[in-house]
GROMACS .gro file of C-alpha atoms in nm:
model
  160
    1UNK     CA    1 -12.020  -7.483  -0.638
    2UNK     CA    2 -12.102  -7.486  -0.996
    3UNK     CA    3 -11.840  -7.422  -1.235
    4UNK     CA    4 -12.045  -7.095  -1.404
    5UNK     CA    5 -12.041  -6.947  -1.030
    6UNK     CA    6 -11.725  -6.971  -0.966
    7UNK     CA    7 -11.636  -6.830  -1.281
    8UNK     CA    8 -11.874  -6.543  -1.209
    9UNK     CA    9 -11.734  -6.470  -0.915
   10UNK     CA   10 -11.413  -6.446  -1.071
   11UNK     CA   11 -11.537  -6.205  -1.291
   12UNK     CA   12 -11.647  -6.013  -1.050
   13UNK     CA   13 -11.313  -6.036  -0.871
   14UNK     CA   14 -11.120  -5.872  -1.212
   15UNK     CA   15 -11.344  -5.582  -1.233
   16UNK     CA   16 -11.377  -5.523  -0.863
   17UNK     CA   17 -10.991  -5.504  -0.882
   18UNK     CA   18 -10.994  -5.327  -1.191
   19UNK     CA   19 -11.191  -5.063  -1.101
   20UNK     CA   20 -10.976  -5.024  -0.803
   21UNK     CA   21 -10.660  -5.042  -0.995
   22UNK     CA   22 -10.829  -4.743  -1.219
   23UNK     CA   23 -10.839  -4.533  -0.875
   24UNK     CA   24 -10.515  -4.608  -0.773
   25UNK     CA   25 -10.367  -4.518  -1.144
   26UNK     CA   26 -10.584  -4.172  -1.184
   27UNK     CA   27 -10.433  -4.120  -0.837
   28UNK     CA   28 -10.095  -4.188  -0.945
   29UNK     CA   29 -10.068  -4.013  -1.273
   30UNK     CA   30 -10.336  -3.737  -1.191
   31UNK     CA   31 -10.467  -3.617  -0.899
   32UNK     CA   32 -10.129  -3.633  -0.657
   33UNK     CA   33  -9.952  -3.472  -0.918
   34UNK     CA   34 -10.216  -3.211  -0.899
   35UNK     CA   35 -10.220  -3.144  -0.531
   36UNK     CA   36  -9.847  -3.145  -0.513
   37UNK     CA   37  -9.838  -2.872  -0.795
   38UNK     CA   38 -10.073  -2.637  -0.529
   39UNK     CA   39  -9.956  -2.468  -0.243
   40UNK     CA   40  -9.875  -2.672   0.052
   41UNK     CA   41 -10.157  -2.567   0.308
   42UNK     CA   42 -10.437  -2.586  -0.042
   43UNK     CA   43 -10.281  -2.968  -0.123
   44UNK     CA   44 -10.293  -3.066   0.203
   45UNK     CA   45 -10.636  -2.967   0.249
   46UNK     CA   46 -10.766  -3.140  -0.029
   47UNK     CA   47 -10.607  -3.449   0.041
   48UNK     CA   48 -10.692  -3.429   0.417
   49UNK     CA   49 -11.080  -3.423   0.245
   50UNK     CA   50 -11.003  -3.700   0.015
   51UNK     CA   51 -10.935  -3.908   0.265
   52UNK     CA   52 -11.243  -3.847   0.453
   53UNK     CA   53 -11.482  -3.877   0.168
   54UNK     CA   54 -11.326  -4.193  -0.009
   55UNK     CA   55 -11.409  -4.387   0.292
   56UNK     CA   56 -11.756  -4.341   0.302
   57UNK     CA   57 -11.859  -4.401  -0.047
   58UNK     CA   58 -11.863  -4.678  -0.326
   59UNK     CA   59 -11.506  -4.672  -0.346
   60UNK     CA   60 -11.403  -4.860  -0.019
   61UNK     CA   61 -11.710  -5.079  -0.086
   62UNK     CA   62 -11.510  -5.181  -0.399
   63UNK     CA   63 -11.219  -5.202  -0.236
   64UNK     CA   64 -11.310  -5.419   0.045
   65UNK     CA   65 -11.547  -5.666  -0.140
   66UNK     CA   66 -11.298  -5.723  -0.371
   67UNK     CA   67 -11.078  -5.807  -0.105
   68UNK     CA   68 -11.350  -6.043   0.076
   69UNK     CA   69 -11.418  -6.193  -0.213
   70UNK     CA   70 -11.063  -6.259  -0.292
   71UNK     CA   71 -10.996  -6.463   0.009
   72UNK     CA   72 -11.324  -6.644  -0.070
   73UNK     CA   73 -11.189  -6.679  -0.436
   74UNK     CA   74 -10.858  -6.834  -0.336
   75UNK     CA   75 -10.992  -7.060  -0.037
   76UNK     CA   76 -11.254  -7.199  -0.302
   77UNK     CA   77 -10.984  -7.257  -0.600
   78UNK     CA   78 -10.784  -7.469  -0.338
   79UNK     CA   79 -11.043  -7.653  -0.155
   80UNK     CA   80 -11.278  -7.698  -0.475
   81UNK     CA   81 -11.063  -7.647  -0.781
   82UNK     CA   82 -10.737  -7.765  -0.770
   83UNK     CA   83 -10.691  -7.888  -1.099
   84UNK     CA   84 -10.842  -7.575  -1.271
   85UNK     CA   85 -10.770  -7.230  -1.216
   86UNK     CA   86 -10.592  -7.300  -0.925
   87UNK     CA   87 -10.274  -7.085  -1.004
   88UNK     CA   88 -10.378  -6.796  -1.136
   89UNK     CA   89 -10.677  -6.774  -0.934
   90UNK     CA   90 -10.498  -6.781  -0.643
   91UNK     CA   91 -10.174  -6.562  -0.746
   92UNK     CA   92 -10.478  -6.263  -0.798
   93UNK     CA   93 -10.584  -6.336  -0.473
   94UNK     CA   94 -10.244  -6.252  -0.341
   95UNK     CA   95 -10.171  -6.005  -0.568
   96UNK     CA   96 -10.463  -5.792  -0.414
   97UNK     CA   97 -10.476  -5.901  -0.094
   98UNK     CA   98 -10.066  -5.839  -0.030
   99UNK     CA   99 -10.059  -5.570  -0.288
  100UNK     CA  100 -10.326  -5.383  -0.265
  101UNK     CA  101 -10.529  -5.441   0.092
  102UNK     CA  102 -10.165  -5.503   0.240
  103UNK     CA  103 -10.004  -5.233   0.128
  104UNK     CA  104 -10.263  -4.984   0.155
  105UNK     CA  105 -10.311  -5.074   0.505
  106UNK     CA  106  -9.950  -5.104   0.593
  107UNK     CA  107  -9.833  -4.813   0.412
  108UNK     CA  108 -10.086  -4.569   0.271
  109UNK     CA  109 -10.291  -4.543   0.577
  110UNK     CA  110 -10.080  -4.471   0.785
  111UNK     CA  111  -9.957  -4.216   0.580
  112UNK     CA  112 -10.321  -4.044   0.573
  113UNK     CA  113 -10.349  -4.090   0.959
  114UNK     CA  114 -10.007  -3.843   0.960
  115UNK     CA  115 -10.131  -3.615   0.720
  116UNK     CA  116 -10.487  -3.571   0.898
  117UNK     CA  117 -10.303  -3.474   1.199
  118UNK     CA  118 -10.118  -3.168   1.008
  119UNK     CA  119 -10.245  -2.805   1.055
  120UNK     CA  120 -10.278  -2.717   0.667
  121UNK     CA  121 -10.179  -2.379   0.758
  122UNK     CA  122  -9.897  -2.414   0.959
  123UNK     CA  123  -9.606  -2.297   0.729
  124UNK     CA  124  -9.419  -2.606   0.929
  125UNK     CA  125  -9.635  -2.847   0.771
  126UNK     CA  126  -9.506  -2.806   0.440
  127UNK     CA  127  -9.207  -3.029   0.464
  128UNK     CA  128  -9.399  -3.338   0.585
  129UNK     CA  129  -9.663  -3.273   0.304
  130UNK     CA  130  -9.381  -3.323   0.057
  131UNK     CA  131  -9.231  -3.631   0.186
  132UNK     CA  132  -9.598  -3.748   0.214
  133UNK     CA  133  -9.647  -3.674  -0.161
  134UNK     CA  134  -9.318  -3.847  -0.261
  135UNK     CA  135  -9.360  -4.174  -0.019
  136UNK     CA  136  -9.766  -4.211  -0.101
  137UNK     CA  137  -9.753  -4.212  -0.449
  138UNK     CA  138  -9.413  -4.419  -0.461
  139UNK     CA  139  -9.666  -4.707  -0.280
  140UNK     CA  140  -9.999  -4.616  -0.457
  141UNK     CA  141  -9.752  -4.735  -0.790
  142UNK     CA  142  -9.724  -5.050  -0.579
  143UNK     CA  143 -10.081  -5.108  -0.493
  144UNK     CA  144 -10.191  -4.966  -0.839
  145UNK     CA  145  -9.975  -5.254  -1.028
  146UNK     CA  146 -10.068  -5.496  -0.778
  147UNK     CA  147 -10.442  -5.463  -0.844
  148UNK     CA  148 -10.410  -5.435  -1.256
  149UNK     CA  149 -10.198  -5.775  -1.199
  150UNK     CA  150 -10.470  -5.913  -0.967
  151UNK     CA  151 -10.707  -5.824  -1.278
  152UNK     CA  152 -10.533  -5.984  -1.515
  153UNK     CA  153 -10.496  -6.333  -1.373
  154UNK     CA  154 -10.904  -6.293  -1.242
  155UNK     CA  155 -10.951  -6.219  -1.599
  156UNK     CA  156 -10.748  -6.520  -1.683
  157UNK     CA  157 -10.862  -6.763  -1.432
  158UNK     CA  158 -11.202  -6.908  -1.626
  159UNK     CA  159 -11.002  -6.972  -1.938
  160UNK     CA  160 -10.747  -7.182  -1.730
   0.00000   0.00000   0.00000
């Protein structure tokens, strides 16, 4: 693999995760504070249909190509680049993969998979929403700083 691909692939890698990072941080500072500000059955609504759009558009498209090519990224910087790149390349491949695949799959989802099974308008769902609004943002920081890391070293990576 040419030099000029791999560096355009790394490219690709530090906006894919920089756009995700972007979600993640409008999530974070915006949109969860938002919902949590409404009443409990109208936030928990909206994030029950959040969940069930973002996974059928662009967005998880983004998210998991970045994360394919990440793995592709950091297998090719230790089989074909050792000398150059290697560290940095390979640190934003774990910084997304762990960070923000990891701990979106370990933590986040599961979250959502609780929250879809709530009755919005069951006055008994209002605890769990809040604990789900305090634990899922507390990890979408995580995943959010993760990714803008995993940008910065991508970003890096062809100047090494």
């Amino acid at each position: 693999m040419s030099e000029g691909t791999f560096a355009a692939l790394t490219v690709v890698a530090a906006v894919g995760s920089g756009v995700v990072a972007g979600v993640f941080f409008a999530f974070s500072t915006s949109v969860m504070r938002t919902l949590a500000g409404l009443p409990a059955a109208q936030g928990i609504a909206a994030m029950q249909r959040i969940n069930v759009v973002i996974v059928k558009g662009w967005f998880l498209a983004v998210f998991l190509g970045t994360a394919a090519l990440s793995a592709v990224l950091a297998v090719l910087a230790l089989v074909l680049r050792p000398e150059n790149g290697l560290v940095v390349t390979v640190l934003g491949a774990a910084l997304y993969l762990a960070g923000g695949f990891g701990v979106t799959v370990a933590a986040n989802v599961p979250r959502n998979d609780r929250l879809a099974a709530l009755d919005a308008e069951d006055p008994g769902s209002e605890a769990p929403w809040r604990e789900f609004v305090a634990e899922w943002t507390v990890w979408n920081h995580v995943r959010g700083a993760a990714c803008a890391a995993a940008c910065a070293c991508f970003a890096a990576a062809p100047l090494g």
